mmCIF file of C-alpha atoms in Angstrom:
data_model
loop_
_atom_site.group_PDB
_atom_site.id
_atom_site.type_symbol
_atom_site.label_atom_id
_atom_site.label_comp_id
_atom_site.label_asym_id
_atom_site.label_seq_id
_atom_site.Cartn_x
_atom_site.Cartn_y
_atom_site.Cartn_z
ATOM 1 C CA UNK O 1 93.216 89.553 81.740
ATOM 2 C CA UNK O 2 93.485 93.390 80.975
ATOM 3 C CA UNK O 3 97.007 92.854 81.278
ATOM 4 C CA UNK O 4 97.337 90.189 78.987
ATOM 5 C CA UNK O 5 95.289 91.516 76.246
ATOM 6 C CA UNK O 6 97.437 94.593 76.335
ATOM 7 C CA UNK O 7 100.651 93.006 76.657
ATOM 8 C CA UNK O 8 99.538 90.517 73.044
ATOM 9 C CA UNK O 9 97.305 93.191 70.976
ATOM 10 C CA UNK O 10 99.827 96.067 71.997
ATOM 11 C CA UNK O 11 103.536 94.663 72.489
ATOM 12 C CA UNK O 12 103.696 92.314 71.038
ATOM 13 C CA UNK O 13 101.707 92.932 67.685
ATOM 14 C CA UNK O 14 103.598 96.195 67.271
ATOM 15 C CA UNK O 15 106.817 94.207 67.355
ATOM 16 C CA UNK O 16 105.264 91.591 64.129
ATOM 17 C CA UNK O 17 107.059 94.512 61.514
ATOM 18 C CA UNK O 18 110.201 93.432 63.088
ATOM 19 C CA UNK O 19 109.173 89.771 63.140
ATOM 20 C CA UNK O 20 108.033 89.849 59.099
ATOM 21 C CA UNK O 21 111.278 91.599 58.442
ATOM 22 C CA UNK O 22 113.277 88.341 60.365
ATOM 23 C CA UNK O 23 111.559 85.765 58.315
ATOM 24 C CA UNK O 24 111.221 87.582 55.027
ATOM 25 C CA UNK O 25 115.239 88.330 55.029
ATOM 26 C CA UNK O 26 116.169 84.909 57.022
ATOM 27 C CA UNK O 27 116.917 83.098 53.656
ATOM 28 C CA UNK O 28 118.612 85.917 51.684
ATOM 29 C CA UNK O 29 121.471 86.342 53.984
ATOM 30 C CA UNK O 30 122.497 85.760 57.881
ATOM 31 C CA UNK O 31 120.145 87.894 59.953
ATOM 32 C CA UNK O 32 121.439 89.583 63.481
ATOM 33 C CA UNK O 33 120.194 92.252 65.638
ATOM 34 C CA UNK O 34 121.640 94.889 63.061
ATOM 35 C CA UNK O 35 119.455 93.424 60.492
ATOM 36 C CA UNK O 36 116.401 93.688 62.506
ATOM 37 C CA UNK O 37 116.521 96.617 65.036
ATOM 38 C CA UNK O 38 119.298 98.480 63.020
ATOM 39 C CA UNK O 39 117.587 101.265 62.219
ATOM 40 C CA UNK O 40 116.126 102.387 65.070
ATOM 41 C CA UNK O 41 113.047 100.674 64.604
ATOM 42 C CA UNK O 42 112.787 99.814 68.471
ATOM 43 C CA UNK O 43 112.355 103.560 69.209
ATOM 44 C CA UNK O 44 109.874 104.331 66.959
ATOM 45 C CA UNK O 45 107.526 101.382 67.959
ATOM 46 C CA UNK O 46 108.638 102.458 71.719
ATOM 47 C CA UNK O 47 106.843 105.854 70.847
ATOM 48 C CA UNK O 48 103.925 104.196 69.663
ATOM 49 C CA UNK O 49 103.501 102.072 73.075
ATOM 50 C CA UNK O 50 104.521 105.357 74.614
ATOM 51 C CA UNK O 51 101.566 107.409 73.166
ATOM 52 C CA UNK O 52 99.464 104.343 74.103
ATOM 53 C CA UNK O 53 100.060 104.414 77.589
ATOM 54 C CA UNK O 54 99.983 108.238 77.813
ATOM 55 C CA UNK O 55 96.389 107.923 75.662
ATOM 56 C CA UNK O 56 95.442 105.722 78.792
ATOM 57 C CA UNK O 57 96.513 107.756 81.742
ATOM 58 C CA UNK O 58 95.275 111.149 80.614
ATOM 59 C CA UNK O 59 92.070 110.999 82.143
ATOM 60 C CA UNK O 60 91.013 113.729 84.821
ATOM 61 C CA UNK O 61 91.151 111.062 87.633
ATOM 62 C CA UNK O 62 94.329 109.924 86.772
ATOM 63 C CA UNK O 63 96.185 113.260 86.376
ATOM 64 C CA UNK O 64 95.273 114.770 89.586
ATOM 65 C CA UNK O 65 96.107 111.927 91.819
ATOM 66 C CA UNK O 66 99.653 112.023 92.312
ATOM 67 C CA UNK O 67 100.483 108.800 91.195
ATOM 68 C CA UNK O 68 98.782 109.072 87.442
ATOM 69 C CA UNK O 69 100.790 112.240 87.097
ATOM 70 C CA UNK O 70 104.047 110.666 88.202
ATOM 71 C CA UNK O 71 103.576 107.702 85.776
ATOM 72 C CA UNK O 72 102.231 110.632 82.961
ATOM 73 C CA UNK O 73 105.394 112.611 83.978
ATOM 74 C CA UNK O 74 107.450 109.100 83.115
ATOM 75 C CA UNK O 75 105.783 108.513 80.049
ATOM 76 C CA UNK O 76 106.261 112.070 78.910
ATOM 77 C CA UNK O 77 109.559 112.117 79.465
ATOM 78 C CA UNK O 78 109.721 108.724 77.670
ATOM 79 C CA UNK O 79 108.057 110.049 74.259
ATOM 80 C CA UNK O 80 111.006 113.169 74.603
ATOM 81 C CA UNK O 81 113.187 110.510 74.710
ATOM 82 C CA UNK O 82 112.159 107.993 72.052
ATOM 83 C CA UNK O 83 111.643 110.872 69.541
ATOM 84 C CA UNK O 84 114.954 112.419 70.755
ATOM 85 C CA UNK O 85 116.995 109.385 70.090
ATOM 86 C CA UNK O 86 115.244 108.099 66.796
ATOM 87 C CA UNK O 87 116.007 111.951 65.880
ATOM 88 C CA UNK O 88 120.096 111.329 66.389
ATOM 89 C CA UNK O 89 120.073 107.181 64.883
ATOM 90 C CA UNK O 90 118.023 108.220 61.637
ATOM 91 C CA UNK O 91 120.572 111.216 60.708
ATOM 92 C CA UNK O 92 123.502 108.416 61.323
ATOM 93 C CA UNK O 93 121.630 106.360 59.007
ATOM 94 C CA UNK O 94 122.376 109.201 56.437
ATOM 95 C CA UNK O 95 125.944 107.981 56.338
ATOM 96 C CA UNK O 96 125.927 104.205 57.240
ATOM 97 C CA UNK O 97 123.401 101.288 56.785
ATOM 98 C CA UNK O 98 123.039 100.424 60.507
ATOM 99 C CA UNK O 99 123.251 102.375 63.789
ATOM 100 C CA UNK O 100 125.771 102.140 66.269
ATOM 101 C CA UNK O 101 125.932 98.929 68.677
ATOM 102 C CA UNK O 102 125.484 101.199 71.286
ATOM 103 C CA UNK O 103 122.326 102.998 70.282
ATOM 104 C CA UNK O 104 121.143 99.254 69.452
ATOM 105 C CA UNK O 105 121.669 98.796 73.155
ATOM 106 C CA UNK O 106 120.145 102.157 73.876
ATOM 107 C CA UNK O 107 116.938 101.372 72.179
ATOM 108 C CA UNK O 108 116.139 98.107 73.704
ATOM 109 C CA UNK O 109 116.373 99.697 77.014
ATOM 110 C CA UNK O 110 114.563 102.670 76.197
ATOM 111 C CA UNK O 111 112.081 100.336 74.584
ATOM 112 C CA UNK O 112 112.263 97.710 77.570
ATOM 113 C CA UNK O 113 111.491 101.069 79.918
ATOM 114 C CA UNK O 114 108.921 101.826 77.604
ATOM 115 C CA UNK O 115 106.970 98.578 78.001
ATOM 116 C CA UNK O 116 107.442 98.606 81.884
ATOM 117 C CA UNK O 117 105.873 102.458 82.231
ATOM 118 C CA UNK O 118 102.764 101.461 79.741
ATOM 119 C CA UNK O 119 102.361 98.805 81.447
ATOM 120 C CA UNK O 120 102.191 100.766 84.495
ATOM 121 C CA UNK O 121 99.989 102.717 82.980
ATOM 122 C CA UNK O 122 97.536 99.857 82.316
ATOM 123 C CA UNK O 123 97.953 98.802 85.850
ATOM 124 C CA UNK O 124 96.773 102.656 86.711
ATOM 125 C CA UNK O 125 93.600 102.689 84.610
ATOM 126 C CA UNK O 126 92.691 99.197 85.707
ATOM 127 C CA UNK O 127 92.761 100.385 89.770
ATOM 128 C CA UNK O 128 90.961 103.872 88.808
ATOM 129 C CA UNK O 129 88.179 101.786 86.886
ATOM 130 C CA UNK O 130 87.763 99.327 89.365
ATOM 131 C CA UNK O 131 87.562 102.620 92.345
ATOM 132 C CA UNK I 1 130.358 115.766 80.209
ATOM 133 C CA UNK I 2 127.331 113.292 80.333
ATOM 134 C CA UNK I 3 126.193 112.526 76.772
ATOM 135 C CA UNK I 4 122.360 113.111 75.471
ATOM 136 C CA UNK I 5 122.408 109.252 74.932
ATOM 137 C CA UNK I 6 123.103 108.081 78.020
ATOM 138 C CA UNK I 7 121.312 110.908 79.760
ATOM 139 C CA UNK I 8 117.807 109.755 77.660
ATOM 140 C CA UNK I 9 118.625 106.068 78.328
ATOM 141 C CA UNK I 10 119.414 106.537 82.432
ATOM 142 C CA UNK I 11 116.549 108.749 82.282
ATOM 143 C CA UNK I 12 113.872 106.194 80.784
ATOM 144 C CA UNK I 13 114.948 103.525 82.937
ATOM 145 C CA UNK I 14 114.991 105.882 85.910
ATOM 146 C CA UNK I 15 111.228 107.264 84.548
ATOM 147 C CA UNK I 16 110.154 103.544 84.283
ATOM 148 C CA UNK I 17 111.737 102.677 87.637
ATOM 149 C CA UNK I 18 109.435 105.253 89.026
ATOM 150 C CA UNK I 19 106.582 104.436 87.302
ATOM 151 C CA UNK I 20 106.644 100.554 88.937
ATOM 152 C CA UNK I 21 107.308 102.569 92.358
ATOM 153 C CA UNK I 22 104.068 104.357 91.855
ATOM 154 C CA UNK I 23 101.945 101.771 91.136
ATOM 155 C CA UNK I 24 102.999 99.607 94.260
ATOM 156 C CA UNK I 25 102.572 102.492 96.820
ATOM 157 C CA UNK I 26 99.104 103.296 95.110
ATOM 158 C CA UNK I 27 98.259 99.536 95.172
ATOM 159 C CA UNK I 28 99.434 99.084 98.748
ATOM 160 C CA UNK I 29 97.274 102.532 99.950
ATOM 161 C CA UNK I 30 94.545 101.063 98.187
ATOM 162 C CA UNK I 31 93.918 97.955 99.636
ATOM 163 C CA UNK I 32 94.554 99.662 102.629
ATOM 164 C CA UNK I 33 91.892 102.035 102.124
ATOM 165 C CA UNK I 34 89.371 99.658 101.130
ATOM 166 C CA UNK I 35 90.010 97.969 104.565
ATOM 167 C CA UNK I 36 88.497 101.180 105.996
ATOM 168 C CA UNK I 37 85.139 100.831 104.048
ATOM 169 C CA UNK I 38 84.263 97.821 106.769
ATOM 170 C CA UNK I 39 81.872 98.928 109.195
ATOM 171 C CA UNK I 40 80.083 95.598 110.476
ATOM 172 C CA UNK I 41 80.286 96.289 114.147
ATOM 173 C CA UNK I 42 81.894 93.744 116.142
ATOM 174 C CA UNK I 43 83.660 92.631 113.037
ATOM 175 C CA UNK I 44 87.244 93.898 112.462
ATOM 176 C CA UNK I 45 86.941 97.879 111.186
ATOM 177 C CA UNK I 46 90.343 99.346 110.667
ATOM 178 C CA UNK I 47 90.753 102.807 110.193
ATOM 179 C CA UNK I 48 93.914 104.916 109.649
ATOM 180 C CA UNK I 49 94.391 106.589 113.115
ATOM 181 C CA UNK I 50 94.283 110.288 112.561
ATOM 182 C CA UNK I 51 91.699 109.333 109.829
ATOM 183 C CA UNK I 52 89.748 113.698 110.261
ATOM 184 C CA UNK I 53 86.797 111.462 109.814
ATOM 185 C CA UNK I 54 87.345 110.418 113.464
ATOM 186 C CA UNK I 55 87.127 113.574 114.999
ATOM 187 C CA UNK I 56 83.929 114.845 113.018
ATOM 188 C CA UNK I 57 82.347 111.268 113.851
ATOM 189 C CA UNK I 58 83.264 112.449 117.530
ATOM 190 C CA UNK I 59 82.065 116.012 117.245
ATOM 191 C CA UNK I 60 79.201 114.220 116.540
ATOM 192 C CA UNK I 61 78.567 111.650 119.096
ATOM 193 C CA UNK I 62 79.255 114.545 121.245
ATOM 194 C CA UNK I 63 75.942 116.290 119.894
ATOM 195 C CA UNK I 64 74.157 113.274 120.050
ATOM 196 C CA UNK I 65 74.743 112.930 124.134
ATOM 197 C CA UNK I 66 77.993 110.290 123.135
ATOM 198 C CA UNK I 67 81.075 110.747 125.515
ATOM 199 C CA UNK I 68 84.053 112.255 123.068
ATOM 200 C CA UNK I 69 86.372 112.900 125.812
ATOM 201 C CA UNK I 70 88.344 109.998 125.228
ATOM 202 C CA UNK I 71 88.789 111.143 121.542
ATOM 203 C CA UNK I 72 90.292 114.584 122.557
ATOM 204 C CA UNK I 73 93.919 113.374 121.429
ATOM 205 C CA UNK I 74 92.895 112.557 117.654
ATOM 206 C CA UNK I 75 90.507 115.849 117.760
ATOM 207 C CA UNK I 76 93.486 117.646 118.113
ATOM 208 C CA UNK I 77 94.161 116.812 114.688
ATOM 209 C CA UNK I 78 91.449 118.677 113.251
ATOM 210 C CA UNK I 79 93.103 120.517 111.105
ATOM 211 C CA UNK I 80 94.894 118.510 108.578
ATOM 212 C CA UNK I 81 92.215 119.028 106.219
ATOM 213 C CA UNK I 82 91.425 117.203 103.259
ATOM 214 C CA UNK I 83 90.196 116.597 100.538
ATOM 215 C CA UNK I 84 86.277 116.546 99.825
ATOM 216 C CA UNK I 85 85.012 114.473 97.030
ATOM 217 C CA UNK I 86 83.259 116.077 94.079
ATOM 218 C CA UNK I 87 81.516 113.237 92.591
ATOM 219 C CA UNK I 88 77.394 113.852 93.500
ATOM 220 C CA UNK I 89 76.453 110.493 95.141
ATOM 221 C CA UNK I 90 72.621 111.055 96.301
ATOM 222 C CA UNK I 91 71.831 109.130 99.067
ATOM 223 C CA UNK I 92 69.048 106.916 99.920
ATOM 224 C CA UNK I 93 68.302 104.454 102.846
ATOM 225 C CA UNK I 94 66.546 101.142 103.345
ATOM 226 C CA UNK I 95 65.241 100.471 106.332
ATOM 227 C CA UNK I 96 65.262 96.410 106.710
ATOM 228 C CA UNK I 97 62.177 96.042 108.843
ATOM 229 C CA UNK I 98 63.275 92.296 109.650
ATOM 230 C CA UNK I 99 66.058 93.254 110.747
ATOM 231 C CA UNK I 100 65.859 96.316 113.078
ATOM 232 C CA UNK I 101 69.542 96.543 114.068
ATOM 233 C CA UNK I 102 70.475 96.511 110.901
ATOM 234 C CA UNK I 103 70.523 99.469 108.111
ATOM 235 C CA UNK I 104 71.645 99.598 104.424
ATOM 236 C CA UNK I 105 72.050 102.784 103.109
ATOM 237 C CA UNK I 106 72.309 102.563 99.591
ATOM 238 C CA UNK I 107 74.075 104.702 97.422
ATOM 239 C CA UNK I 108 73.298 105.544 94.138
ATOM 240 C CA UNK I 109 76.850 104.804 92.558
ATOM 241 C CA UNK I 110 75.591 101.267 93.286
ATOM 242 C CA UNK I 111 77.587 100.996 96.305
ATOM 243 C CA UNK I 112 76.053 100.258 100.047
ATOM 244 C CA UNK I 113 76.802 100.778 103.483
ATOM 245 C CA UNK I 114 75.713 98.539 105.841
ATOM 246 C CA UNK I 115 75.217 99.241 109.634
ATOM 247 C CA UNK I 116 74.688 96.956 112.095
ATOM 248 C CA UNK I 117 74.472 96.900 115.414
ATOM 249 C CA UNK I 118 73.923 100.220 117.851
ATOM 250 C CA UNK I 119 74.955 102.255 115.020
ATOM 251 C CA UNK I 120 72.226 101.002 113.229
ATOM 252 C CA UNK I 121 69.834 101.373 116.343
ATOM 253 C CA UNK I 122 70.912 105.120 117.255
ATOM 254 C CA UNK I 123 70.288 106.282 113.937
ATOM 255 C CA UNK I 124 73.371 105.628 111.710
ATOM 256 C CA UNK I 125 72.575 107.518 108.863
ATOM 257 C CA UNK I 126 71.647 110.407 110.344
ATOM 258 C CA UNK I 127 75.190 110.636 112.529
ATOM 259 C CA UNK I 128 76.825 110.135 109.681
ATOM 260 C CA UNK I 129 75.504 112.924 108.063
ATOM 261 C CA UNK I 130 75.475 115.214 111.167
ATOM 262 C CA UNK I 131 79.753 114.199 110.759
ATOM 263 C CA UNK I 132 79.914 115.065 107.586
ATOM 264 C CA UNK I 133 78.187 118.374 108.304
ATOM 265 C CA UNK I 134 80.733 118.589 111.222
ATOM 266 C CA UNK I 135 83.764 117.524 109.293
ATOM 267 C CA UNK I 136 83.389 119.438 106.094
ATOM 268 C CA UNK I 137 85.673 123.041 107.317
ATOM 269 C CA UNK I 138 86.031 124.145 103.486
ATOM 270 C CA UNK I 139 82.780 123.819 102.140
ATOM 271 C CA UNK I 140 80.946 127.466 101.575
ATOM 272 C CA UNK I 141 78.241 127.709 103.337
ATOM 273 C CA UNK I 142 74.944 127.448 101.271
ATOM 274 C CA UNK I 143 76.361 125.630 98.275
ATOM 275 C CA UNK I 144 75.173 122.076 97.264
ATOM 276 C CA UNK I 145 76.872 119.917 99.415
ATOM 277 C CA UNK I 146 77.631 116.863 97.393
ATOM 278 C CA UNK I 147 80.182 113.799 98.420
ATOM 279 C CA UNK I 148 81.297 110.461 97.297
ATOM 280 C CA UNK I 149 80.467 106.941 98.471
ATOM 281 C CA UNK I 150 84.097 106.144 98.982
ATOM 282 C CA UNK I 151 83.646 109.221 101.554
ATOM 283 C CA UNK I 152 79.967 108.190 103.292
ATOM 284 C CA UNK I 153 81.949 104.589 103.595
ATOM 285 C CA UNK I 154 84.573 106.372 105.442
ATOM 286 C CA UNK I 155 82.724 107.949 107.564
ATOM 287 C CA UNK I 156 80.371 104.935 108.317
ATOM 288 C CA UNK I 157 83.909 102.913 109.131
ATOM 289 C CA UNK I 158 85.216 105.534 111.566
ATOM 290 C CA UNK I 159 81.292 106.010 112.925
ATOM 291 C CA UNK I 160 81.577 101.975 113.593
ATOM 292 C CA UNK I 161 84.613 101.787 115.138
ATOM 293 C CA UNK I 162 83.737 104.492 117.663
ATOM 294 C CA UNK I 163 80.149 103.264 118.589
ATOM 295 C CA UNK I 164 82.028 99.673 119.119
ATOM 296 C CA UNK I 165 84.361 101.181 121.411
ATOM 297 C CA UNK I 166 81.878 103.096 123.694
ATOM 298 C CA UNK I 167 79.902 99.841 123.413
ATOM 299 C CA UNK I 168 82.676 97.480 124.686
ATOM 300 C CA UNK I 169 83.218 100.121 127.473
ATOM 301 C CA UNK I 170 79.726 100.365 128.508
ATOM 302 C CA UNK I 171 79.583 96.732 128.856
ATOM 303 C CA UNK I 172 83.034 96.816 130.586
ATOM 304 C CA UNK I 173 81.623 98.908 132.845
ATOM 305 C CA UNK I 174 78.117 97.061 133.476
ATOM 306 C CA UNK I 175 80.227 93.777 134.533
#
């Protein structure tokens, strides 16, 4: 149930910009991934879920039980990385209108990665409440 | 060279990756360690064999007039160490006058232990705290001793499993 909740209210509500910006444009001209996760969109919602899941592990129990701090190393390192990359893609967007294929690509993974550690995360403070 | 890119993008999938890793081994230890917290005697109680509760639950025993002897191999392992719980978890007992063999000792985290059986009859609670006295190497002497219920329920498992051994060899020995 906890996992459900968090998977609707956090996933996939954060991805509904995304989704308005699909229908919105869908008329006005023929809409692909470059229309919709062009801009590196996916890496700045992938630092919100980030901050989310880090928000849920840092509790005292969590960090000093080896496991919590593994997962808050992950999600650390995930934030660096999100930031990082939406860093790089938004000073390419100086120049052209949509990021590279490849950072496309990179920011569904990173995003996909994302979803799995906050999820883990959720998974985390479910087992430490229920201890 | 390796680019930042792909460095960031092996990296989360490699951080994520570990994350699922984490959370199975924790979940596995888990329900593994709430297997422990079953002390019914006569009733399955599994403890993790080289559990340092078993060797302060023998110290114990031994005190009490309880053969230990044949617990000399996992004394050995006395010092591993570990970890003592912080939380404060008062304790309190019930003694359920129906039911003389059996004792709850309820803890104030909500939790209860249960003891039935001779562990119940030879004074449960109060082994179990002479084994925590026994078992607790790192604790300064004079300071409030405090411990958690997930420890007590530990103890009370290893404490089980012990009395339910001498008892099957007592009555082994009767025949």
């Amino acid at each position: 149930m906890q996992l459900t909740k968090w998977i609707i209210f956090t996933v996939l509500f954060s991805l509904g910009p995304l989704l308005a910006n699909y229908l919105v444009a869908l008329d006005e001209r023929q809409m692909g991934w470059g229309e919709i996760i062009g801009r590196g969109e996916l890496f700045v919602i992938a630092a919100a879920v980030t901050a989310d899941g880090l928000g849920r592990i840092w509790t005292e129990e969590a960090v000093k039980d080896v496991y919590g701090t593994v997962i808050f190393g992950a999600l650390a390192f995930l934030l660096l990385a999100t930031c990082t990359e939406f860093g790089y893609v938004s000073d390419q967007l100086k120049t052209v209108r949509t990021i590279s294929p490849d950072h496309m690509r990179h920011s569904m993974l990173i995003f996909g990665a994302t979803v799995v550690a906050a999820l883990c995360a959720v998974l985390l403070e479910g087992n430490n409440d229920l201890s | 060279m390796i680019s930042p890119d792909i460095f960031l993008t092996l990296g989360s999938v490699s951080a994520a990756a570990a994350c699922v890793v984490a959370v199975i081994v924790k979940t596995i230890r888990d329900s593994k360690a709430r297997q422990t917290h079953e002390v019914n005697i006569g009733a399955t109680v599994t403890v993790e064999r080289g559990s340092p509760w078993i060797p302060a639950g023998a110290v114990a025993l031994k005190e009490y007039g309880y053969p230990s002897e044949s617990y000399s191999v996992v004394r050995q392992k006395e010092n591993r160490g570990f970890v003592i719980e912080t939380i404060e978890v008062p304790v309190t007992t019930e003694v359920k006058e129906n039911l003389p063999s059996m004792r709850v000792i309820k803890l104030t985290d909500g939790s209860s232990i249960t003891l039935m059986g001779p562990i119940a009859e030879y004074g449960g609670y109060e082994l179990i705290v002479e084994a925590l006295k026994h078992s607790r190497w790192n604790v300064v002497p004079g300071k409030r001793e405090v411990v958690g219920g997930d420890v007590l329920q530990r103890v009370a498992g290893d404490m089980a499993r012990i009395f339910s051994e001498i008892e099957k060899k007592e009555r082994g020995g009767s025949r």
